[in-house]
Amino acid sequence: MNIEELDKLLGACDGNHSVMFPLLKNRLGIYKDHELPFPEEFLFFEDKYLIIKKHIIENNISTEIVDIGCQYGFQSEIFLDSPSYIGIDCQLHKFFNQDKENINYVVGLFPDVNVDIKEKTVISCMSLGYFNKLIDEDIKKANDIIARSLSVANTLYISSTEKLIKEASKYYKEKTMLYASKTGDYNMYVLSK
């Protein structure tokens, strides 16, 4: 996707309808209704991923992508032109675009999965920070484990709890808000070395 295409899609984002559904609908037949109950309205956090892709292009950031908490991986469509996209999710799904050579998926819990994120661009959109008890019962300890594990990534796009973002920020030189949530939570930041 180029900047013009991204701007057009971002301009169409209204929070009530999926802008990606018309582009993907002919390939969604493999999913059952209970897997995608409202695909015309929501497939993934489209506005956030489109903003991330635009920021990557505009700032010439590495396009070796690791997406933590990818669910079905519909957002992989945005990164088809990347050398690699690895989606990580703790549940086995019918992952989207898994037939593409540069798109891969790993089932497991980050940071326990065997995926090298060193010097890559990592995305965690509404995943890390919300299920910390799967990592450690002590939330502060879990945030520390997650933040230290993420610290080797070149660039981190993260939409999470403010506590995790604060902890992860300690390992990066720059922190920029890319998306301010209308509800005051779930802001998205880019952290970079």
Short mmCIF file of N, CA and C in Angstrom, two decimals:
data_model
loop_
_atom_site.label_atom_id
_atom_site.label_comp_id
_atom_site.label_asym_id
_atom_site.label_seq_id
_atom_site.Cartn_x
_atom_site.Cartn_y
_atom_site.Cartn_z
N MET A 1 0.84 -1.19 0.00
CA MET A 1 0.00 0.00 0.00
C MET A 1 0.87 1.24 0.00
N ASN A 2 0.46 2.21 -0.76
CA ASN A 2 1.20 3.47 -0.79
C ASN A 2 0.47 4.52 0.04
N ILE A 3 1.10 5.69 0.18
CA ILE A 3 0.54 6.76 1.01
C ILE A 3 -0.84 7.19 0.53
N GLU A 4 -1.02 7.30 -0.77
CA GLU A 4 -2.31 7.72 -1.33
C GLU A 4 -3.42 6.74 -0.95
N GLU A 5 -3.14 5.44 -1.10
CA GLU A 5 -4.12 4.42 -0.73
C GLU A 5 -4.42 4.46 0.77
N LEU A 6 -3.37 4.62 1.57
CA LEU A 6 -3.54 4.68 3.02
C LEU A 6 -4.38 5.88 3.43
N ASP A 7 -4.08 7.04 2.84
CA ASP A 7 -4.86 8.25 3.15
C ASP A 7 -6.33 8.08 2.79
N LYS A 8 -6.59 7.44 1.66
CA LYS A 8 -7.98 7.22 1.23
C LYS A 8 -8.71 6.32 2.24
N LEU A 9 -8.05 5.25 2.67
CA LEU A 9 -8.65 4.33 3.64
C LEU A 9 -8.82 5.01 4.99
N LEU A 10 -7.81 5.75 5.42
CA LEU A 10 -7.91 6.47 6.70
C LEU A 10 -9.03 7.49 6.67
N GLY A 11 -9.21 8.16 5.55
CA GLY A 11 -10.29 9.14 5.41
C GLY A 11 -11.67 8.50 5.49
N ALA A 12 -11.74 7.22 5.13
CA ALA A 12 -13.02 6.51 5.16
C ALA A 12 -13.32 5.88 6.52
N CYS A 13 -12.31 5.81 7.40
CA CYS A 13 -12.52 5.21 8.73
C CYS A 13 -13.50 6.08 9.52
N ASP A 14 -14.62 5.48 9.94
CA ASP A 14 -15.59 6.22 10.72
C ASP A 14 -15.88 5.57 12.07
N GLY A 15 -15.20 4.46 12.36
CA GLY A 15 -15.41 3.78 13.63
C GLY A 15 -16.64 2.88 13.66
N ASN A 16 -17.42 2.90 12.59
CA ASN A 16 -18.64 2.09 12.54
C ASN A 16 -18.64 1.03 11.45
N HIS A 17 -17.72 1.18 10.49
CA HIS A 17 -17.68 0.25 9.36
C HIS A 17 -16.23 -0.11 9.05
N SER A 18 -16.04 -1.31 8.60
CA SER A 18 -14.71 -1.76 8.20
C SER A 18 -14.38 -1.21 6.82
N VAL A 19 -13.28 -0.50 6.72
CA VAL A 19 -12.85 -0.03 5.40
C VAL A 19 -12.10 -1.13 4.64
N MET A 20 -11.65 -2.14 5.36
CA MET A 20 -10.93 -3.24 4.73
C MET A 20 -11.86 -4.34 4.23
N PHE A 21 -13.06 -4.43 4.80
CA PHE A 21 -13.99 -5.49 4.40
C PHE A 21 -14.23 -5.54 2.90
N PRO A 22 -14.50 -4.41 2.24
CA PRO A 22 -14.72 -4.50 0.78
C PRO A 22 -13.51 -5.06 0.03
N LEU A 23 -12.32 -4.84 0.55
CA LEU A 23 -11.11 -5.35 -0.12
C LEU A 23 -10.88 -6.84 0.14
N LEU A 24 -11.39 -7.32 1.28
CA LEU A 24 -11.10 -8.69 1.70
C LEU A 24 -12.29 -9.65 1.59
N LYS A 25 -13.49 -9.13 1.40
CA LYS A 25 -14.71 -9.93 1.54
C LYS A 25 -14.73 -11.19 0.69
N ASN A 26 -14.14 -11.16 -0.49
CA ASN A 26 -14.15 -12.35 -1.36
C ASN A 26 -13.25 -13.46 -0.85
N ARG A 27 -12.42 -13.15 0.14
CA ARG A 27 -11.52 -14.17 0.69
C ARG A 27 -11.89 -14.56 2.12
N LEU A 28 -13.05 -14.15 2.60
CA LEU A 28 -13.46 -14.43 3.97
C LEU A 28 -14.40 -15.62 4.09
N GLY A 29 -14.70 -16.27 3.00
CA GLY A 29 -15.64 -17.39 2.99
C GLY A 29 -15.21 -18.58 3.83
N ILE A 30 -13.95 -18.69 4.16
CA ILE A 30 -13.47 -19.83 4.96
C ILE A 30 -13.83 -19.69 6.44
N TYR A 31 -14.29 -18.50 6.85
CA TYR A 31 -14.60 -18.25 8.25
C TYR A 31 -16.08 -18.45 8.53
N LYS A 32 -16.38 -19.03 9.68
CA LYS A 32 -17.76 -19.24 10.10
C LYS A 32 -18.30 -17.97 10.75
N ASP A 33 -19.61 -17.87 10.81
CA ASP A 33 -20.25 -16.68 11.37
C ASP A 33 -19.79 -16.38 12.79
N HIS A 34 -19.61 -17.41 13.61
CA HIS A 34 -19.18 -17.16 14.99
C HIS A 34 -17.73 -16.69 15.08
N GLU A 35 -16.94 -16.94 14.03
CA GLU A 35 -15.56 -16.46 14.02
C GLU A 35 -15.49 -14.98 13.65
N LEU A 36 -16.34 -14.57 12.74
CA LEU A 36 -16.41 -13.18 12.29
C LEU A 36 -17.86 -12.72 12.36
N PRO A 37 -18.36 -12.40 13.54
CA PRO A 37 -19.78 -12.08 13.66
C PRO A 37 -20.22 -10.80 12.94
N PHE A 38 -19.33 -9.81 12.84
CA PHE A 38 -19.69 -8.53 12.22
C PHE A 38 -18.57 -8.04 11.30
N PRO A 39 -18.22 -8.80 10.27
CA PRO A 39 -17.05 -8.42 9.45
C PRO A 39 -17.20 -7.09 8.72
N GLU A 40 -18.44 -6.70 8.41
CA GLU A 40 -18.64 -5.42 7.73
C GLU A 40 -18.34 -4.24 8.66
N GLU A 41 -18.37 -4.52 9.97
CA GLU A 41 -18.15 -3.46 10.97
C GLU A 41 -16.77 -3.51 11.60
N PHE A 42 -16.24 -4.73 11.81
CA PHE A 42 -14.95 -4.84 12.50
C PHE A 42 -14.21 -6.11 12.09
N LEU A 43 -13.02 -5.94 11.56
CA LEU A 43 -12.13 -7.06 11.29
C LEU A 43 -10.90 -7.00 12.19
N PHE A 44 -10.40 -5.79 12.40
CA PHE A 44 -9.25 -5.54 13.28
C PHE A 44 -9.20 -4.05 13.54
N PHE A 45 -8.24 -3.57 14.30
CA PHE A 45 -8.13 -2.15 14.60
C PHE A 45 -7.54 -1.43 13.39
N GLU A 46 -8.36 -1.31 12.37
CA GLU A 46 -7.92 -0.85 11.05
C GLU A 46 -7.26 0.52 11.08
N ASP A 47 -7.88 1.47 11.76
CA ASP A 47 -7.32 2.82 11.77
C ASP A 47 -5.91 2.83 12.36
N LYS A 48 -5.70 2.07 13.42
CA LYS A 48 -4.37 2.04 14.05
C LYS A 48 -3.34 1.39 13.12
N TYR A 49 -3.69 0.29 12.49
CA TYR A 49 -2.73 -0.37 11.60
C TYR A 49 -2.45 0.46 10.35
N LEU A 50 -3.45 1.15 9.85
CA LEU A 50 -3.22 2.03 8.70
C LEU A 50 -2.31 3.20 9.07
N ILE A 51 -2.50 3.75 10.27
CA ILE A 51 -1.61 4.81 10.76
C ILE A 51 -0.19 4.29 10.91
N ILE A 52 -0.05 3.08 11.44
CA ILE A 52 1.28 2.47 11.59
C ILE A 52 1.95 2.32 10.24
N LYS A 53 1.24 1.76 9.28
CA LYS A 53 1.82 1.56 7.94
C LYS A 53 2.25 2.88 7.32
N LYS A 54 1.42 3.90 7.47
CA LYS A 54 1.76 5.22 6.93
C LYS A 54 3.02 5.77 7.61
N HIS A 55 3.11 5.62 8.92
CA HIS A 55 4.27 6.10 9.67
C HIS A 55 5.54 5.35 9.25
N ILE A 56 5.41 4.06 9.02
CA ILE A 56 6.55 3.25 8.57
C ILE A 56 7.07 3.77 7.23
N ILE A 57 6.16 4.02 6.30
CA ILE A 57 6.56 4.50 4.97
C ILE A 57 7.18 5.89 5.07
N GLU A 58 6.52 6.79 5.78
CA GLU A 58 6.98 8.17 5.87
C GLU A 58 8.34 8.31 6.57
N ASN A 59 8.65 7.37 7.45
CA ASN A 59 9.88 7.46 8.24
C ASN A 59 10.92 6.41 7.87
N ASN A 60 10.67 5.71 6.76
CA ASN A 60 11.62 4.72 6.26
C ASN A 60 12.05 3.74 7.35
N ILE A 61 11.07 3.18 8.03
CA ILE A 61 11.31 2.24 9.13
C ILE A 61 11.31 0.82 8.57
N SER A 62 12.10 -0.04 9.19
CA SER A 62 12.19 -1.44 8.77
C SER A 62 10.81 -2.05 8.62
N THR A 63 10.64 -2.77 7.54
CA THR A 63 9.35 -3.40 7.30
C THR A 63 9.37 -4.90 7.61
N GLU A 64 10.32 -5.33 8.41
CA GLU A 64 10.26 -6.68 8.95
C GLU A 64 9.39 -6.59 10.18
N ILE A 65 8.15 -7.06 10.05
CA ILE A 65 7.10 -6.82 11.04
C ILE A 65 6.87 -8.06 11.91
N VAL A 66 6.76 -7.82 13.22
CA VAL A 66 6.30 -8.83 14.16
C VAL A 66 5.08 -8.24 14.85
N ASP A 67 3.94 -8.89 14.72
CA ASP A 67 2.67 -8.38 15.23
C ASP A 67 2.20 -9.28 16.37
N ILE A 68 2.29 -8.77 17.59
CA ILE A 68 1.95 -9.56 18.79
C ILE A 68 0.48 -9.36 19.12
N GLY A 69 -0.24 -10.47 19.16
CA GLY A 69 -1.69 -10.42 19.40
C GLY A 69 -2.45 -10.18 18.12
N CYS A 70 -2.08 -10.91 17.09
CA CYS A 70 -2.59 -10.64 15.73
C CYS A 70 -3.99 -11.18 15.47
N GLN A 71 -4.53 -11.99 16.34
CA GLN A 71 -5.80 -12.67 16.13
C GLN A 71 -5.79 -13.42 14.80
N TYR A 72 -6.70 -13.13 13.91
CA TYR A 72 -6.77 -13.83 12.62
C TYR A 72 -5.75 -13.33 11.60
N GLY A 73 -5.14 -12.19 11.88
CA GLY A 73 -4.10 -11.66 11.00
C GLY A 73 -4.62 -10.94 9.77
N PHE A 74 -5.83 -10.42 9.80
CA PHE A 74 -6.35 -9.69 8.64
C PHE A 74 -5.47 -8.49 8.30
N GLN A 75 -4.84 -7.90 9.31
CA GLN A 75 -3.97 -6.75 9.09
C GLN A 75 -2.72 -7.11 8.29
N SER A 76 -2.42 -8.37 8.14
CA SER A 76 -1.27 -8.78 7.31
C SER A 76 -1.43 -8.26 5.88
N GLU A 77 -2.67 -8.05 5.47
CA GLU A 77 -2.95 -7.52 4.12
C GLU A 77 -2.25 -6.19 3.89
N ILE A 78 -2.16 -5.39 4.94
CA ILE A 78 -1.52 -4.07 4.86
C ILE A 78 -0.01 -4.22 4.65
N PHE A 79 0.53 -5.35 5.08
CA PHE A 79 1.98 -5.57 5.05
C PHE A 79 2.41 -6.60 4.00
N LEU A 80 1.58 -6.84 3.00
CA LEU A 80 1.92 -7.80 1.95
C LEU A 80 3.20 -7.42 1.21
N ASP A 81 3.50 -6.14 1.15
CA ASP A 81 4.71 -5.68 0.44
C ASP A 81 5.94 -5.66 1.34
N SER A 82 5.80 -6.14 2.57
CA SER A 82 6.94 -6.20 3.50
C SER A 82 7.74 -7.48 3.25
N PRO A 83 9.05 -7.43 3.54
CA PRO A 83 9.83 -8.66 3.37
C PRO A 83 9.36 -9.78 4.28
N SER A 84 8.85 -9.41 5.48
CA SER A 84 8.33 -10.44 6.37
C SER A 84 7.32 -9.86 7.34
N TYR A 85 6.30 -10.63 7.58
CA TYR A 85 5.28 -10.34 8.59
C TYR A 85 5.11 -11.62 9.39
N ILE A 86 5.34 -11.53 10.70
CA ILE A 86 5.11 -12.66 11.59
C ILE A 86 4.04 -12.24 12.58
N GLY A 87 2.93 -12.93 12.57
CA GLY A 87 1.86 -12.69 13.53
C GLY A 87 1.97 -13.69 14.66
N ILE A 88 1.84 -13.21 15.87
CA ILE A 88 1.88 -14.07 17.05
C ILE A 88 0.53 -13.97 17.74
N ASP A 89 -0.07 -15.11 18.03
CA ASP A 89 -1.30 -15.12 18.81
C ASP A 89 -1.30 -16.34 19.72
N CYS A 90 -1.96 -16.21 20.86
CA CYS A 90 -1.97 -17.31 21.82
C CYS A 90 -2.99 -18.39 21.47
N GLN A 91 -3.79 -18.15 20.44
CA GLN A 91 -4.77 -19.14 20.00
C GLN A 91 -4.55 -19.51 18.55
N LEU A 92 -4.81 -20.74 18.23
CA LEU A 92 -4.72 -21.20 16.84
C LEU A 92 -5.98 -20.75 16.10
N HIS A 93 -5.78 -20.03 15.02
CA HIS A 93 -6.88 -19.55 14.19
C HIS A 93 -6.66 -20.00 12.75
N LYS A 94 -7.65 -19.77 11.91
CA LYS A 94 -7.46 -19.86 10.47
C LYS A 94 -6.82 -18.52 10.08
N PHE A 95 -5.51 -18.49 10.06
CA PHE A 95 -4.79 -17.24 9.85
C PHE A 95 -4.89 -16.78 8.40
N PHE A 96 -5.08 -15.49 8.25
CA PHE A 96 -5.27 -14.88 6.94
C PHE A 96 -3.93 -14.73 6.22
N ASN A 97 -3.94 -14.93 4.93
CA ASN A 97 -2.74 -14.79 4.08
C ASN A 97 -1.63 -15.77 4.43
N GLN A 98 -1.95 -16.84 5.12
CA GLN A 98 -0.89 -17.79 5.49
C GLN A 98 -0.31 -18.54 4.29
N ASP A 99 -0.94 -18.41 3.15
CA ASP A 99 -0.42 -19.02 1.93
C ASP A 99 0.65 -18.15 1.26
N LYS A 100 0.83 -16.94 1.75
CA LYS A 100 1.83 -16.03 1.18
C LYS A 100 3.21 -16.35 1.76
N GLU A 101 4.21 -16.28 0.91
CA GLU A 101 5.57 -16.66 1.30
C GLU A 101 6.13 -15.80 2.43
N ASN A 102 5.81 -14.52 2.46
CA ASN A 102 6.38 -13.62 3.44
C ASN A 102 5.52 -13.46 4.70
N ILE A 103 4.40 -14.16 4.77
CA ILE A 103 3.48 -14.07 5.90
C ILE A 103 3.54 -15.37 6.69
N ASN A 104 3.87 -15.26 7.98
CA ASN A 104 3.96 -16.43 8.84
C ASN A 104 3.28 -16.16 10.17
N TYR A 105 2.89 -17.24 10.82
CA TYR A 105 2.22 -17.13 12.12
C TYR A 105 2.84 -18.09 13.11
N VAL A 106 2.84 -17.66 14.37
CA VAL A 106 3.33 -18.48 15.46
C VAL A 106 2.27 -18.47 16.55
N VAL A 107 1.91 -19.65 17.03
CA VAL A 107 0.93 -19.75 18.11
C VAL A 107 1.70 -19.90 19.41
N GLY A 108 1.42 -19.01 20.33
CA GLY A 108 2.07 -19.05 21.64
C GLY A 108 1.92 -17.73 22.35
N LEU A 109 2.47 -17.67 23.53
CA LEU A 109 2.35 -16.50 24.38
C LEU A 109 3.67 -15.73 24.38
N PHE A 110 3.61 -14.47 23.98
CA PHE A 110 4.79 -13.62 24.05
C PHE A 110 5.03 -13.27 25.52
N PRO A 111 6.26 -13.36 26.00
CA PRO A 111 7.53 -13.49 25.31
C PRO A 111 8.08 -14.91 25.23
N ASP A 112 7.23 -15.90 25.52
CA ASP A 112 7.70 -17.29 25.56
C ASP A 112 7.83 -17.95 24.19
N VAL A 113 7.37 -17.29 23.14
CA VAL A 113 7.46 -17.86 21.80
C VAL A 113 8.88 -17.70 21.26
N ASN A 114 9.23 -18.56 20.36
CA ASN A 114 10.57 -18.53 19.76
C ASN A 114 10.53 -17.68 18.48
N VAL A 115 10.44 -16.35 18.69
CA VAL A 115 10.43 -15.41 17.57
C VAL A 115 11.46 -14.33 17.88
N ASP A 116 12.40 -14.16 16.96
CA ASP A 116 13.44 -13.15 17.13
C ASP A 116 12.89 -11.78 16.73
N ILE A 117 12.82 -10.86 17.70
CA ILE A 117 12.32 -9.52 17.39
C ILE A 117 13.46 -8.50 17.35
N LYS A 118 14.66 -8.96 17.52
CA LYS A 118 15.80 -8.05 17.55
C LYS A 118 15.89 -7.28 16.23
N GLU A 119 15.96 -5.95 16.36
CA GLU A 119 16.10 -5.02 15.24
C GLU A 119 14.92 -5.05 14.27
N LYS A 120 13.78 -5.57 14.71
CA LYS A 120 12.59 -5.61 13.86
C LYS A 120 11.61 -4.53 14.31
N THR A 121 10.57 -4.37 13.56
CA THR A 121 9.48 -3.47 13.91
C THR A 121 8.38 -4.32 14.53
N VAL A 122 8.07 -4.02 15.77
CA VAL A 122 7.10 -4.80 16.54
C VAL A 122 5.83 -3.97 16.74
N ILE A 123 4.70 -4.64 16.57
CA ILE A 123 3.40 -4.02 16.79
C ILE A 123 2.67 -4.83 17.87
N SER A 124 2.11 -4.12 18.84
CA SER A 124 1.22 -4.74 19.80
C SER A 124 0.04 -3.80 19.98
N CYS A 125 -1.06 -4.15 19.37
CA CYS A 125 -2.23 -3.29 19.37
C CYS A 125 -3.34 -3.94 20.20
N MET A 126 -3.53 -3.43 21.40
CA MET A 126 -4.58 -3.90 22.30
C MET A 126 -4.38 -5.36 22.71
N SER A 127 -3.14 -5.76 22.93
CA SER A 127 -2.86 -7.13 23.32
C SER A 127 -2.01 -7.15 24.58
N LEU A 128 -0.72 -6.88 24.44
CA LEU A 128 0.16 -6.89 25.60
C LEU A 128 -0.30 -5.85 26.61
N GLY A 129 -0.23 -6.23 27.88
CA GLY A 129 -0.64 -5.33 28.95
C GLY A 129 -2.05 -5.61 29.45
N TYR A 130 -2.85 -6.29 28.66
CA TYR A 130 -4.23 -6.57 29.05
C TYR A 130 -4.42 -7.98 29.59
N PHE A 131 -3.49 -8.85 29.32
CA PHE A 131 -3.59 -10.23 29.76
C PHE A 131 -2.34 -10.62 30.55
N ASN A 132 -1.86 -9.70 31.37
CA ASN A 132 -0.59 -9.88 32.08
C ASN A 132 -0.57 -11.09 32.99
N LYS A 133 -1.70 -11.46 33.54
CA LYS A 133 -1.71 -12.59 34.48
C LYS A 133 -1.35 -13.91 33.79
N LEU A 134 -1.39 -13.94 32.48
CA LEU A 134 -0.91 -15.11 31.76
C LEU A 134 0.61 -15.21 31.83
N ILE A 135 1.26 -14.07 32.09
CA ILE A 135 2.72 -14.02 32.15
C ILE A 135 3.20 -14.11 33.59
N ASP A 136 2.56 -13.36 34.48
CA ASP A 136 2.89 -13.41 35.91
C ASP A 136 1.71 -12.84 36.69
N GLU A 137 1.40 -13.44 37.83
CA GLU A 137 0.29 -12.96 38.67
C GLU A 137 0.53 -11.53 39.14
N ASP A 138 1.80 -11.17 39.33
CA ASP A 138 2.16 -9.81 39.76
C ASP A 138 2.23 -8.93 38.52
N ILE A 139 1.29 -7.99 38.39
CA ILE A 139 1.17 -7.15 37.19
C ILE A 139 2.44 -6.34 36.95
N LYS A 140 3.02 -5.80 38.00
CA LYS A 140 4.24 -5.01 37.86
C LYS A 140 5.38 -5.88 37.30
N LYS A 141 5.50 -7.08 37.83
CA LYS A 141 6.53 -8.01 37.34
C LYS A 141 6.25 -8.40 35.88
N ALA A 142 5.00 -8.64 35.56
CA ALA A 142 4.63 -8.99 34.18
C ALA A 142 4.99 -7.86 33.23
N ASN A 143 4.68 -6.61 33.62
CA ASN A 143 5.04 -5.45 32.78
C ASN A 143 6.54 -5.37 32.57
N ASP A 144 7.30 -5.64 33.62
CA ASP A 144 8.76 -5.61 33.51
C ASP A 144 9.26 -6.69 32.54
N ILE A 145 8.73 -7.88 32.66
CA ILE A 145 9.12 -8.99 31.77
C ILE A 145 8.81 -8.63 30.31
N ILE A 146 7.62 -8.12 30.08
CA ILE A 146 7.20 -7.76 28.72
C ILE A 146 8.09 -6.64 28.17
N ALA A 147 8.28 -5.58 28.97
CA ALA A 147 9.07 -4.42 28.52
C ALA A 147 10.51 -4.82 28.20
N ARG A 148 11.12 -5.63 29.05
CA ARG A 148 12.50 -6.08 28.79
C ARG A 148 12.56 -6.93 27.52
N SER A 149 11.55 -7.76 27.31
CA SER A 149 11.52 -8.60 26.11
C SER A 149 11.35 -7.77 24.85
N LEU A 150 10.59 -6.70 24.93
CA LEU A 150 10.36 -5.83 23.78
C LEU A 150 11.54 -4.91 23.48
N SER A 151 12.43 -4.75 24.45
CA SER A 151 13.50 -3.74 24.36
C SER A 151 14.47 -3.95 23.21
N VAL A 152 14.53 -5.13 22.63
CA VAL A 152 15.48 -5.39 21.55
C VAL A 152 14.94 -4.99 20.17
N ALA A 153 13.66 -4.68 20.12
CA ALA A 153 13.06 -4.25 18.84
C ALA A 153 13.57 -2.85 18.50
N ASN A 154 13.79 -2.61 17.23
CA ASN A 154 14.20 -1.27 16.77
C ASN A 154 13.10 -0.25 17.00
N THR A 155 11.90 -0.63 16.60
CA THR A 155 10.74 0.25 16.69
C THR A 155 9.58 -0.55 17.27
N LEU A 156 8.85 0.09 18.18
CA LEU A 156 7.71 -0.56 18.81
C LEU A 156 6.49 0.34 18.67
N TYR A 157 5.47 -0.19 18.01
CA TYR A 157 4.17 0.48 17.94
C TYR A 157 3.30 -0.22 18.97
N ILE A 158 2.80 0.55 19.94
CA ILE A 158 2.09 -0.09 21.04
C ILE A 158 0.86 0.71 21.46
N SER A 159 -0.24 -0.01 21.56
CA SER A 159 -1.47 0.52 22.12
C SER A 159 -1.80 -0.41 23.27
N SER A 160 -1.66 0.10 24.49
CA SER A 160 -1.75 -0.75 25.66
C SER A 160 -2.09 0.09 26.88
N THR A 161 -1.91 -0.50 28.03
CA THR A 161 -2.11 0.23 29.28
C THR A 161 -0.98 1.25 29.43
N GLU A 162 -1.28 2.35 30.06
CA GLU A 162 -0.26 3.38 30.28
C GLU A 162 0.89 2.85 31.12
N LYS A 163 0.61 1.92 32.03
CA LYS A 163 1.68 1.34 32.87
C LYS A 163 2.69 0.56 32.04
N LEU A 164 2.21 -0.24 31.10
CA LEU A 164 3.14 -0.99 30.25
C LEU A 164 3.89 -0.05 29.32
N ILE A 165 3.21 0.93 28.77
CA ILE A 165 3.87 1.88 27.87
C ILE A 165 4.97 2.64 28.62
N LYS A 166 4.70 3.04 29.84
CA LYS A 166 5.70 3.74 30.65
C LYS A 166 6.91 2.85 30.90
N GLU A 167 6.67 1.59 31.20
CA GLU A 167 7.77 0.64 31.46
C GLU A 167 8.57 0.38 30.19
N ALA A 168 7.90 0.17 29.08
CA ALA A 168 8.59 -0.10 27.80
C ALA A 168 9.38 1.12 27.34
N SER A 169 8.87 2.31 27.63
CA SER A 169 9.52 3.57 27.21
C SER A 169 10.92 3.72 27.80
N LYS A 170 11.18 3.09 28.90
CA LYS A 170 12.50 3.19 29.56
C LYS A 170 13.62 2.68 28.66
N TYR A 171 13.29 1.83 27.71
CA TYR A 171 14.29 1.20 26.85
C TYR A 171 14.46 1.90 25.51
N TYR A 172 13.74 2.97 25.30
CA TYR A 172 13.77 3.67 24.01
C TYR A 172 14.09 5.14 24.20
N LYS A 173 14.70 5.73 23.18
CA LYS A 173 15.07 7.15 23.23
C LYS A 173 13.88 8.05 22.98
N GLU A 174 13.01 7.65 22.05
CA GLU A 174 11.91 8.52 21.65
C GLU A 174 10.56 7.83 21.86
N LYS A 175 9.59 8.64 22.28
CA LYS A 175 8.21 8.17 22.46
C LYS A 175 7.30 9.22 21.85
N THR A 176 6.53 8.81 20.85
CA THR A 176 5.64 9.74 20.15
C THR A 176 4.24 9.14 20.11
N MET A 177 3.24 9.93 20.46
CA MET A 177 1.86 9.47 20.36
C MET A 177 1.42 9.60 18.90
N LEU A 178 0.93 8.49 18.35
CA LEU A 178 0.45 8.48 16.98
C LEU A 178 -1.08 8.52 16.90
N TYR A 179 -1.71 8.12 17.98
CA TYR A 179 -3.16 8.02 17.96
C TYR A 179 -3.66 8.31 19.36
N ALA A 180 -4.46 9.36 19.49
CA ALA A 180 -5.07 9.70 20.77
C ALA A 180 -6.49 9.14 20.78
N SER A 181 -6.74 8.27 21.71
CA SER A 181 -8.06 7.66 21.81
C SER A 181 -9.10 8.69 22.25
N LYS A 182 -10.26 8.55 21.73
CA LYS A 182 -11.35 9.46 22.09
C LYS A 182 -11.83 9.22 23.52
N THR A 183 -11.57 8.03 24.04
CA THR A 183 -12.01 7.69 25.39
C THR A 183 -10.94 8.00 26.43
N GLY A 184 -9.77 8.42 26.01
CA GLY A 184 -8.70 8.76 26.94
C GLY A 184 -7.84 7.57 27.34
N ASP A 185 -8.17 6.40 26.87
CA ASP A 185 -7.35 5.22 27.11
C ASP A 185 -7.05 4.62 25.74
N TYR A 186 -6.18 3.67 25.72
CA TYR A 186 -5.85 2.97 24.48
C TYR A 186 -5.13 3.86 23.46
N ASN A 187 -4.39 4.85 23.95
CA ASN A 187 -3.59 5.67 23.03
C ASN A 187 -2.54 4.78 22.38
N MET A 188 -2.10 5.16 21.20
CA MET A 188 -1.06 4.38 20.52
C MET A 188 0.19 5.23 20.38
N TYR A 189 1.32 4.60 20.70
CA TYR A 189 2.61 5.28 20.66
C TYR A 189 3.55 4.52 19.75
N VAL A 190 4.55 5.25 19.27
CA VAL A 190 5.69 4.61 18.62
C VAL A 190 6.89 4.90 19.50
N LEU A 191 7.61 3.86 19.86
CA LEU A 191 8.84 3.97 20.63
C LEU A 191 9.99 3.59 19.71
N SER A 192 11.02 4.41 19.71
CA SER A 192 12.13 4.13 18.79
C SER A 192 13.47 4.38 19.47
N LYS A 193 14.48 3.68 18.96
CA LYS A 193 15.84 3.74 19.50
C LYS A 193 16.52 5.05 19.12
#
